[in-house]
C-alpha positions as CSV (number, residue, x, y, z in Angstrom):
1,X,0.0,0.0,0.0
2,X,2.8,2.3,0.8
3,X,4.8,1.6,-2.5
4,X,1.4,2.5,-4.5
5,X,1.0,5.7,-2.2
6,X,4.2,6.9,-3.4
7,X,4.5,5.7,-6.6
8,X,0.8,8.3,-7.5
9,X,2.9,10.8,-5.8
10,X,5.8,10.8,-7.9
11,X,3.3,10.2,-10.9
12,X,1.4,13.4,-10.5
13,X,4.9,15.2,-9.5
14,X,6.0,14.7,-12.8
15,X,4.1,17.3,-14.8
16,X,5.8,20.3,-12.6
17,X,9.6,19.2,-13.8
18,X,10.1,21.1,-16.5
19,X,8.4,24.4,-14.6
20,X,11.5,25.4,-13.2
21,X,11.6,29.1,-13.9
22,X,14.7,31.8,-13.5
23,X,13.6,35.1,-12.2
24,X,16.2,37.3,-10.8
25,X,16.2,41.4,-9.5
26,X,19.4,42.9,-9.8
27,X,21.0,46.6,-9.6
28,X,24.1,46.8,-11.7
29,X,26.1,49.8,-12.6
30,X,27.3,50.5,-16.4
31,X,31.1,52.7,-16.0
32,X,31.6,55.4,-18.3
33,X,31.8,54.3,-22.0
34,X,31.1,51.1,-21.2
35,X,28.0,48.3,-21.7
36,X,26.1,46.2,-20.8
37,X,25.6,42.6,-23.4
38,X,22.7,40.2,-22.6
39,X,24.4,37.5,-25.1
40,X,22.3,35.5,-27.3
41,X,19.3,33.6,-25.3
42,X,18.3,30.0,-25.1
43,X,14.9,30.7,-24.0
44,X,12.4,33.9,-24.8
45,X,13.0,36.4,-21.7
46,X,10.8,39.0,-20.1
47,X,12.7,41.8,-19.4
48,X,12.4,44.7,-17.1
49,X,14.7,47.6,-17.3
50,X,14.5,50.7,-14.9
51,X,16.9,53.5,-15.4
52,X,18.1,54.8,-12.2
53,X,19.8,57.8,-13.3
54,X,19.5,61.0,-14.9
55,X,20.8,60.3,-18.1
56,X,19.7,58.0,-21.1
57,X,21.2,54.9,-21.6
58,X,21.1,53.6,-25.5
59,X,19.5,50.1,-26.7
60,X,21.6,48.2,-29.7
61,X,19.6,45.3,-31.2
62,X,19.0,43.9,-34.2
63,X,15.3,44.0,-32.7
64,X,12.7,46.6,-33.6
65,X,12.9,48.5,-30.0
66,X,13.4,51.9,-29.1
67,X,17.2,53.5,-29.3
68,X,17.6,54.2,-25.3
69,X,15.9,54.3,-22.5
70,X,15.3,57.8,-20.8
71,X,16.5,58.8,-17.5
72,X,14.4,57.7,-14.6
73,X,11.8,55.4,-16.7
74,X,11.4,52.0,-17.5
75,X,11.2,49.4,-20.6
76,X,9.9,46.4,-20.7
77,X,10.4,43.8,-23.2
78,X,9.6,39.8,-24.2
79,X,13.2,39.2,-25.4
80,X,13.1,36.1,-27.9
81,X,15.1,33.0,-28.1
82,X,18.5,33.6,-29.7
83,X,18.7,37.3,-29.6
84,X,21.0,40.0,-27.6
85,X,20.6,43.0,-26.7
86,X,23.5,45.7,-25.5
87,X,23.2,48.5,-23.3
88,X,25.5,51.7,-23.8
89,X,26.6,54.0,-21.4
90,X,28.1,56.9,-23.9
91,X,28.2,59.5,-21.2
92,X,31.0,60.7,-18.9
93,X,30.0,59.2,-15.7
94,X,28.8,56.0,-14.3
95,X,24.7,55.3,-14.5
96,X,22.8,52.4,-12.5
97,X,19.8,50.1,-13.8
98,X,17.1,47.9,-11.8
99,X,17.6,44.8,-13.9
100,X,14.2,42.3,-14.0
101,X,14.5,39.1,-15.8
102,X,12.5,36.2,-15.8
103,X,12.5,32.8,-17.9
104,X,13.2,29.3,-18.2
105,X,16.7,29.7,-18.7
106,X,19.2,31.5,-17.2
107,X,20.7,34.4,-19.1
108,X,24.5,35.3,-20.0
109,X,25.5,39.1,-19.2
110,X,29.0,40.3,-20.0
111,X,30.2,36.7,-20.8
112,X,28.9,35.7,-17.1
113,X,25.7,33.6,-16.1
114,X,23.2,36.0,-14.0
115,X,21.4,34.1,-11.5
């Protein structure tokens, strides 16, 4: 009786496996001159940007979005599978972003898994 107990609980179990989701808030700072790469995706992501600063911050993609993000506001974006997307700092001084990411798979930013 026990083996049948626990073998319907691994059975209905199973379904949720592959639900395993990555969602991770972070606050990063982009130096002078500098960016930020989101390197090509495995999975589509949902993305949440906020800048912090005063200052725009520009958006290179081969993807049909807008060219920066102003200071103090926000983008939000469904990132698909096996694109990138790179964020420029072209001003003189350091700016900060609220980064918001969720998905199935991890993402790589500046050559380095975020978490």
């Amino acid at each position: 009786m026990k083996n049948i107990i626990l073998l319907l609980g691994l059975a209905f179990m199973q379904p949720n496996v592959g639900d395993h989701r990555v969602d991770v808030w972070k606050t990063m700072t982009i130096a002078p001159n500098e960016s930020i790469t989101i390197n090509k995706v495995k999975a589509p992501v949902t993305l949440e940007i906020k800048n912090l600063s005063e200052e725009n911050i520009a958006l290179v993609s081969e993807l049909k979005i807008p060219s920066e993000i102003s200071g103090k506001s926000e983008f939000k974006y469904r990132l698909p599978k096996k694109s990138t997307l790179k964020l420029e700092n072209r001003k003189a001084f350091p700016v900060s972003i609220y980064l918001h990411y969720y998905s199935s798979q991890p993402i790589i930013v500046n050559n380095k898994e975020l978490r």
